[in-house]
Amino acid sequence: MNIAKNSIAPVAIIGGGPAGLTAAWYLHRQKIPFILYEAGPKIAGLASSFHDTDGYTYDFGAHFINNRLAAAVGIGSQCRDVLYYGESVLIHGKTYGYPFGLMKSPRYVASALARRILPPSRQEMHQNAANWFRSSYGDLLANEVAIPLLEAWSGAPATELASAVGSKMQNTIPQTLKLRMASRLSRRAVGCGYSHEIPENPHVWHVYPEGGVGLLCQKLAEGIEQHIKLESPVQRIIVQDGRVVGVRCQDEEQPVSAVVSTAPANILSRLVEGTDILKPLGQLRYRPMVFVNLRLEGRNLLKDTVVWLPEGHFTSFRLTETPISMPWLAPEGKTLVTVDIGCEKGDRIWSMDDDALGELCIEELQEIIPDIKKRYRGCRVLRTPIAYPVYLNEYEEVRVKLAQSIGIDGLYPIGRNGEFSHALMEDVYWRTQHKMRQVIDYRNASQSRHHRSSAQFMH
Ligand SMILES: Cc1cc2nc3c(=O)[nH]c(=O)nc-3n(C[C@H](O)[C@H](O)[C@H](O)COP(=O)(O)OP(=O)(O)OC[C@H]3O[C@@H](n4cnc5c(N)ncnc54)[C@H](O)[C@@H]3O)c2cc1C
């Protein structure tokens, strides 16, 4: 391929989820040509919403957005406010509000204080996620709640996970207290722990778009439909002399000036042709997840919108009754409980028939909703092989390096799985725009280089 000519070629965007569409929307506004390739038959990726003919709406696990993101994308007037959101933890048959209910338990407080009196060294604390949680929460709360949840969620022992797992997800106690108070006073579900790129504040609350979270992507795609190629998986990213020059899709090569990729980082390493610099990314792992959406008679069957289940005798680690927060997601008098189950591709849970999964959940949840069998009206199951990046200590160096630079000119990983981060959609939105400014700078610099070398040639 002709590298010089490629500087004016379009930018290829891989993936039509929130990140890829934000990139496309941004480039479109800057009048930069682009082609967005989406492997599947429709846009939205993990931000897709599903509707039953019976009147239920559900996402890939419960999805909330906030009014700040909705306003930025231009769907603020099509969203409903979420008035309440709460999380609890079920332990030893008792439900504790998260986090303050747990902090009222004298056992947990005593154990946390003991850690404060005898703190570990910084080095010991950051050795692995287990140490990090014990140092931050005290041994008891870490051993009974945080570590079992982390292990069920990630599928790896906490001693093998990086401490970054914990430190990335934490808000300070005063900040949490302030946001929870604001929620009570304003009677709106003020976001807490959802956004990190721009600080959360009492004026940022959860909202839910009419018709589902997928509306966000539909809005981003408005007016750029002709640049989106569906059912077009990118098979190769072609690199020459350390820079991206083209992509191959459906066995055709397209010259490009840059590539913006939302493909999972381990897949990206296999897509790149012409260098093996990304080989280490191939070892990164994602946690597959199965979401069993139980349709039940009645409402408010759980103690809170989200109930965490750290005790190992449950197959699931998290239950979410979305209609507690968003009553419109189920028909009147009925509800939806989403059961999140971590698994591995091809294992017993992943391969289990949908009805059998429903039955398994109903059996186990009798402990929480005693008459659940009478209430049960079937289930809908969703599966994804890439729900969460797993931060194993063994490839922490690779993960940190990826966050700094990919090492190939003109290649920009974006989005949750592209960046191998736990980012939610608002962070994805702002981070992607930031990256797109870099893409434009890179493209401009390549064009100037091309003009300079053509001018020298003419003289
Ligand atoms: C259980 C769960 C709950 C969540 N809850 C929330 C929440 O409450 N609030 C929130 O803001 N966020 C939430 N998120 C996160 C949110 O879903 C992601 O941040 C968001 O979907 C990331 O968008 P993305 O574009 O990076 O990736 P994705 O949505 O995964 O989209 C990537 C797209 O790229 C396509 N693709 C991949 N490879 C190729 C290829 N080679 N060629 C072409 N196309 C390709 C895929 O088909 C897909 O459509 C949750 C995520 C999970 C798993």
XYZ file of C-alpha atoms and ligand atoms in Angstrom:
512
model
C 0.000 0.000 0.000
C 1.072 3.575 -0.686
C 1.814 5.057 2.720
C 1.886 8.668 1.481
C -1.572 8.453 -0.115
C -2.964 6.881 3.031
C -2.638 10.140 4.960
C -5.802 11.431 3.247
C -7.677 8.117 3.335
C -10.618 7.657 5.720
C -10.252 6.625 9.349
C -11.470 3.054 9.980
C -13.528 2.589 13.134
C -13.871 -0.998 14.330
C -17.103 -1.586 16.245
C -20.519 0.061 16.432
C -20.994 0.149 20.218
C -21.044 3.387 22.258
C -17.299 3.975 21.782
C -17.187 3.406 18.015
C -20.298 5.520 17.487
C -18.930 8.341 19.657
C -15.767 8.259 17.534
C -17.823 8.338 14.329
C -20.044 11.160 15.577
C -16.968 13.179 16.555
C -15.168 12.691 13.235
C -18.343 13.505 11.319
C -18.624 16.849 13.128
C -14.984 17.582 12.282
C -15.639 16.642 8.624
C -13.056 13.840 8.690
C -13.951 10.913 6.412
C -14.439 7.569 8.166
C -15.893 4.101 7.715
C -17.380 2.325 10.718
C -17.251 -1.476 10.512
C -19.613 -3.415 12.764
C -19.318 -7.199 12.876
C -22.936 -7.776 13.918
C -26.232 -7.116 12.140
C -26.987 -4.011 14.270
C -25.293 -1.249 16.226
C -25.065 -0.771 20.035
C -22.819 -3.680 21.157
C -23.143 -4.272 24.895
C -25.408 -1.223 25.143
C -28.208 -3.025 23.277
C -31.673 -3.208 24.787
C -34.136 -6.063 24.382
C -37.921 -5.942 24.439
C -40.376 -8.781 25.018
C -43.738 -8.775 23.344
C -45.052 -9.192 26.928
C -43.817 -5.698 27.884
C -40.448 -6.365 29.539
C -37.284 -4.398 28.671
C -33.812 -5.541 29.677
C -30.164 -4.926 28.820
C -26.916 -6.923 28.978
C -27.116 -6.834 32.769
C -28.747 -3.743 34.238
C -27.583 -0.554 32.524
C -27.999 2.948 33.929
C -26.860 6.163 32.300
C -26.900 9.654 33.777
C -28.482 12.973 32.832
C -25.059 14.473 31.977
C -24.361 11.851 29.291
C -27.958 11.966 28.034
C -27.759 15.758 27.631
C -24.359 15.586 25.890
C -25.666 13.054 23.345
C -28.926 14.973 22.889
C -31.442 12.501 24.325
C -32.106 14.306 27.622
C -35.746 14.982 26.771
C -36.275 11.308 25.884
C -35.117 10.020 29.257
C -36.984 9.421 32.497
C -35.421 10.249 35.840
C -34.541 7.327 38.059
C -35.867 8.283 41.481
C -34.267 5.590 43.583
C -31.263 3.288 43.382
C -29.914 1.184 46.222
C -27.525 -1.733 46.787
C -27.522 -4.299 49.589
C -25.438 -7.278 50.589
C -27.008 -10.524 51.815
C -24.798 -12.215 54.361
C -25.617 -14.827 57.032
C -29.311 -14.464 56.114
C -29.292 -10.715 56.877
C -29.401 -7.830 54.381
C -27.072 -4.876 54.910
C -27.312 -1.615 52.950
C -24.169 -0.986 50.905
C -21.902 0.599 52.024
C -23.224 2.284 55.180
C -25.295 -0.637 56.517
C -22.151 -2.801 56.487
C -20.214 -0.044 58.219
C -22.688 -0.128 61.126
C -21.851 -3.741 61.928
C -19.603 -3.738 65.054
C -17.722 -6.842 63.814
C -16.736 -5.165 60.562
C -15.930 -1.850 62.233
C -13.651 -3.533 64.814
C -11.819 -5.440 62.090
C -11.384 -2.303 59.939
C -10.060 -0.374 62.952
C -7.578 -3.146 63.720
C -6.156 -2.712 60.215
C -5.915 1.045 60.713
C -3.886 0.516 63.899
C -1.548 -1.975 62.252
C -1.480 -0.957 58.572
C 0.538 -3.035 56.099
C 3.340 -1.475 54.078
C 2.361 0.156 50.771
C 4.237 -2.562 48.927
C 2.368 -5.340 50.761
C -0.984 -3.618 50.170
C -0.418 -3.406 46.426
C 0.910 -6.951 46.054
C -2.496 -8.272 45.022
C -6.235 -7.544 45.238
C -6.734 -9.684 48.378
C -4.167 -7.608 50.275
C -5.653 -4.412 48.930
C -9.173 -5.263 50.126
C -7.971 -6.468 53.540
C -5.937 -3.300 54.020
C -8.750 -1.026 52.877
C -11.793 -2.691 54.493
C -10.376 -4.799 57.320
C -9.948 -8.594 57.258
C -13.516 -9.534 58.126
C -15.352 -7.422 55.566
C -12.751 -8.300 52.941
C -12.875 -12.053 53.661
C -16.655 -12.341 54.016
C -17.844 -9.870 51.388
C -15.380 -8.107 49.071
C -13.062 -11.015 48.209
C -15.768 -13.664 47.560
C -17.636 -11.183 45.340
C -14.479 -10.275 43.468
C -13.627 -13.946 42.899
C -17.122 -14.884 41.682
C -17.169 -11.845 39.415
C -13.709 -12.318 37.904
C -13.325 -16.096 38.076
C -9.823 -15.816 39.564
C -8.404 -16.015 43.107
C -8.054 -12.534 44.657
C -4.386 -13.317 45.399
C -3.806 -13.568 41.634
C -5.570 -10.307 40.805
C -3.929 -6.884 40.679
C -4.650 -4.335 43.395
C -5.758 -1.972 40.612
C -9.106 -3.826 40.633
C -9.951 -2.287 43.984
C -8.382 1.107 43.757
C -10.085 1.756 40.395
C -13.578 1.221 41.741
C -13.499 3.219 44.898
C -15.050 6.514 45.892
C -13.941 8.013 49.209
C -16.330 7.609 52.166
C -17.025 11.391 52.465
C -17.749 11.570 48.714
C -20.095 8.556 48.926
C -21.823 10.060 51.959
C -22.289 13.392 50.185
C -23.761 11.787 47.067
C -26.061 9.465 49.047
C -27.340 12.415 51.091
C -27.941 14.400 47.902
C -29.913 11.456 46.560
C -32.178 11.393 49.616
C -32.747 15.135 49.607
C -33.368 15.484 45.871
C -35.349 12.206 45.649
C -33.355 11.301 42.580
C -30.829 8.508 42.118
C -27.628 10.580 42.237
C -24.810 8.571 40.617
C -22.110 7.247 42.913
C -19.101 5.400 41.552
C -20.262 5.435 37.916
C -18.144 8.238 36.421
C -14.458 8.945 36.909
C -13.455 11.130 33.955
C -15.555 14.038 35.225
C -16.278 14.081 38.959
C -19.726 13.088 40.138
C -21.794 15.682 41.955
C -25.319 16.064 43.341
C -26.558 17.348 39.962
C -25.665 14.162 38.113
C -28.310 11.482 38.517
C -29.395 8.276 36.811
C -31.834 8.416 33.949
C -33.124 5.787 31.552
C -33.917 6.420 27.867
C -37.377 5.731 26.434
C -37.278 2.319 24.800
C -33.975 1.310 26.346
C -30.351 2.238 26.709
C -29.797 1.455 23.005
C -31.369 4.863 22.208
C -28.021 6.409 23.069
C -26.399 4.601 20.150
C -29.287 5.299 17.777
C -28.880 9.019 18.467
C -25.107 8.916 17.959
C -25.659 7.128 14.628
C -28.184 9.685 13.354
C -27.070 11.243 10.051
C -24.045 8.961 9.607
C -25.860 5.766 8.644
C -24.306 5.748 5.165
C -20.811 5.443 6.715
C -21.741 2.418 8.863
C -21.146 -1.045 7.408
C -23.074 -3.726 9.278
C -22.155 -7.429 9.223
C -18.634 -6.342 8.327
C -16.095 -7.841 10.731
C -12.630 -6.388 10.247
C -10.353 -9.377 9.595
C -6.970 -7.632 9.520
C -5.319 -4.312 10.339
C -2.392 -3.842 7.982
C 0.750 -2.252 9.425
C 3.742 -1.152 7.312
C 6.936 0.348 8.744
C 5.345 0.694 12.176
C 2.222 2.527 11.032
C -1.285 1.553 10.116
C -2.035 1.716 6.379
C -5.169 -0.321 5.791
C -7.814 -2.747 6.962
C -9.157 -5.917 5.393
C -12.861 -6.666 5.581
C -14.770 -9.263 3.576
C -11.456 -10.026 1.851
C -11.171 -6.476 0.463
C -8.419 -4.073 1.446
C -9.270 -0.491 2.329
C -6.467 2.105 2.649
C -6.875 4.100 5.878
C -5.220 7.092 7.550
C -5.773 5.668 11.053
C -7.637 2.852 12.825
C -9.753 3.335 15.925
C -10.538 -0.051 17.452
C -13.110 -1.097 20.060
C -12.303 -4.782 19.527
C -11.232 -6.548 22.754
C -7.491 -6.008 23.262
C -6.661 -9.741 22.973
C -8.516 -9.919 19.633
C -6.783 -6.727 18.430
C -3.426 -8.423 18.864
C -4.587 -11.111 16.414
C -6.026 -8.624 13.903
C -2.765 -6.755 13.391
C -0.624 -7.940 10.447
C 2.904 -6.690 9.694
C 4.267 -6.542 13.244
C 4.183 -8.755 16.321
C 4.531 -5.864 18.749
C 0.991 -6.481 20.072
C 1.563 -10.179 20.754
C 1.645 -9.695 24.573
C -1.932 -8.356 24.446
C -3.039 -11.822 23.303
C -2.835 -13.113 26.884
C -5.394 -10.617 28.299
C -8.581 -12.291 29.499
C -12.230 -11.237 29.723
C -14.824 -12.780 32.008
C -17.826 -14.276 30.209
C -21.186 -13.762 31.872
C -24.696 -15.165 31.626
C -27.661 -12.940 32.549
C -30.847 -14.816 33.433
C -33.808 -12.417 33.347
C -36.526 -13.975 35.499
C -40.082 -12.796 34.832
C -42.027 -12.817 38.077
C -45.468 -11.856 39.366
C -45.365 -9.018 41.907
C -43.010 -6.104 42.585
C -40.278 -5.110 45.026
C -39.353 -8.710 45.726
C -35.730 -7.838 46.540
C -34.658 -5.566 49.404
C -32.933 -3.204 46.978
C -32.377 -2.618 43.263
C -29.146 -4.618 43.517
C -28.498 -7.406 46.032
C -24.948 -8.780 46.218
C -24.514 -12.443 47.132
C -21.018 -13.083 48.508
C -21.881 -16.516 49.948
C -20.552 -19.287 47.744
C -23.669 -21.494 47.847
C -25.356 -19.185 45.317
C -24.353 -19.701 41.682
C -24.900 -15.987 41.116
C -23.041 -13.124 42.755
C -25.546 -10.368 41.945
C -29.296 -9.946 41.584
C -30.889 -6.837 40.108
C -34.580 -5.982 40.187
C -34.515 -3.110 37.699
C -38.237 -2.210 38.120
C -37.500 -1.077 41.725
C -35.591 1.800 40.125
C -37.304 1.882 36.735
C -40.898 0.666 37.162
C -41.595 1.031 33.427
C -39.266 -1.873 32.535
C -41.915 -4.474 33.433
C -45.708 -4.561 33.026
C -47.735 -3.378 36.022
C -47.898 -5.910 38.841
C -44.949 -7.870 37.428
C -41.211 -7.627 37.797
C -37.901 -8.720 36.351
C -35.000 -10.044 38.413
C -31.713 -10.319 36.540
C -29.391 -13.007 37.855
C -25.721 -12.422 36.911
C -23.609 -15.565 36.696
C -19.886 -15.502 35.957
C -18.689 -18.451 33.890
C -16.237 -19.586 31.226
C -17.115 -20.058 27.566
C -18.288 -23.620 27.022
C -18.598 -24.557 30.709
C -21.760 -26.009 32.323
C -23.413 -22.624 32.933
C -22.492 -21.170 29.530
C -23.848 -24.224 27.698
C -26.949 -24.766 29.842
C -30.317 -24.588 28.137
C -32.270 -21.372 28.975
C -35.133 -23.144 30.754
C -32.691 -25.161 32.855
C -30.897 -21.941 33.847
C -34.246 -20.425 34.880
C -35.030 -23.492 36.997
C -31.584 -23.412 38.626
C -32.059 -19.763 39.603
C -35.579 -20.347 40.921
C -34.382 -23.231 43.109
C -31.578 -21.152 44.626
C -33.532 -17.934 45.071
C -36.226 -19.578 47.226
C -33.976 -18.619 50.132
C -34.497 -14.940 49.234
C -37.998 -14.939 47.700
C -39.708 -17.925 49.419
C -42.723 -18.117 47.042
C -40.664 -17.541 43.880
C -41.851 -20.810 42.291
C -45.452 -19.583 42.337
C -44.431 -16.214 40.902
C -42.182 -17.498 38.095
C -43.358 -16.863 34.517
C -40.306 -17.957 32.516
C -36.991 -16.303 31.694
C -34.963 -14.710 28.914
C -31.215 -15.382 28.878
C -28.375 -13.252 27.465
C -24.741 -14.325 27.222
C -21.558 -12.395 26.487
C -17.976 -13.715 26.373
C -16.547 -10.256 27.205
C -18.459 -8.823 30.182
C -15.459 -7.765 32.300
C -11.706 -7.391 31.756
C -9.893 -9.571 34.308
C -6.927 -7.757 35.880
C -4.598 -10.671 36.556
C -1.337 -9.736 38.266
C 0.628 -11.802 35.745
C -0.125 -9.361 32.927
C -0.373 -6.154 34.902
C 2.686 -4.771 33.115
C 1.018 -5.351 29.733
C -2.216 -3.718 30.913
C -0.413 -0.637 32.228
C 1.603 -0.347 29.009
C -1.573 -0.576 26.911
C -3.088 2.292 28.921
C -0.047 4.416 28.058
C 0.555 3.679 24.378
C -0.190 0.940 21.862
C 3.135 1.383 20.046
C 1.836 1.455 16.443
C 1.438 4.825 14.710
C -2.129 5.533 13.723
C -3.723 2.764 15.816
C -5.977 3.880 18.673
C -7.756 1.397 20.964
C -10.882 2.909 22.511
C -13.858 1.786 24.587
C -14.263 -0.590 27.475
C -12.788 -3.695 25.919
C -10.446 -1.900 23.520
C -8.791 -0.136 26.446
C -9.193 -3.194 28.701
C -10.814 -1.063 31.379
C -13.928 -1.258 33.537
C -15.209 2.017 32.098
C -18.929 2.685 31.998
C -20.528 4.597 29.162
C -20.070 8.164 30.338
C -16.342 7.617 30.791
C -16.196 5.816 27.437
C -17.862 8.832 25.828
C -15.436 11.448 27.210
C -12.333 9.295 26.821
C -13.204 8.510 23.211
C -13.560 12.189 22.350
C -10.183 12.843 23.928
C -8.630 10.047 21.823
C -10.290 11.393 18.677
C -8.492 14.701 19.124
C -5.252 12.680 19.073
C -6.395 10.879 15.912
C -7.053 14.199 14.168
C -3.656 15.586 15.255
C -1.974 12.436 13.964
C -3.814 12.647 10.648
C -2.958 16.337 10.228
C 0.708 15.661 10.996
C 0.778 12.809 8.438
C -0.787 15.060 5.815
C 1.724 17.860 6.438
C 4.566 15.342 6.152
C 3.074 14.124 2.865
C 2.743 17.713 1.495
C 6.297 18.558 2.548
C 7.753 15.484 0.870
C 5.697 16.132 -2.342
C 6.919 19.757 -2.418
C 10.552 18.640 -2.050
C 10.043 16.161 -4.873
C 8.615 18.925 -7.187
C 11.638 21.179 -6.540
C -23.012 -6.442 33.056
C -22.682 -5.080 32.564
C -23.342 -3.995 33.118
C -23.043 -2.705 32.694
N -23.715 -1.658 33.251
C -23.494 -0.414 32.809
C -24.219 0.694 33.336
O -25.088 0.538 34.185
N -23.913 1.926 32.868
C -22.963 2.143 31.909
O -22.753 3.288 31.528
N -22.262 1.117 31.388
C -22.509 -0.145 31.816
N -21.792 -1.201 31.292
C -20.689 -0.917 30.358
C -21.140 -0.649 28.943
O -21.872 -1.731 28.445
C -19.875 -0.429 28.119
O -19.135 0.624 28.683
C -20.125 -0.088 26.676
O -20.961 -0.985 26.048
C -18.774 -0.076 25.980
O -18.937 0.273 24.643
P -17.867 -0.150 23.562
O -18.282 0.507 22.308
O -16.523 0.098 24.098
O -17.968 -1.737 23.432
P -19.182 -2.699 23.000
O -20.485 -2.185 23.501
O -18.747 -4.061 23.421
O -19.182 -2.622 21.413
C -18.133 -3.147 20.629
C -18.676 -3.450 19.235
O -17.564 -3.798 18.414
C -17.954 -4.845 17.528
N -16.730 -5.531 17.065
C -15.840 -6.248 17.808
N -14.859 -6.736 17.017
C -15.102 -6.295 15.762
C -14.455 -6.462 14.487
N -13.312 -7.186 14.344
N -15.013 -5.862 13.400
C -16.123 -5.123 13.497
N -16.803 -4.952 14.668
C -16.291 -5.523 15.786
C -18.871 -5.699 18.376
O -19.730 -6.472 17.566
C -19.628 -4.623 19.201
O -20.824 -4.239 18.560
C -22.063 -2.505 31.696
C -21.406 -3.595 31.127
C -21.705 -4.877 31.545
C -21.007 -6.035 30.923
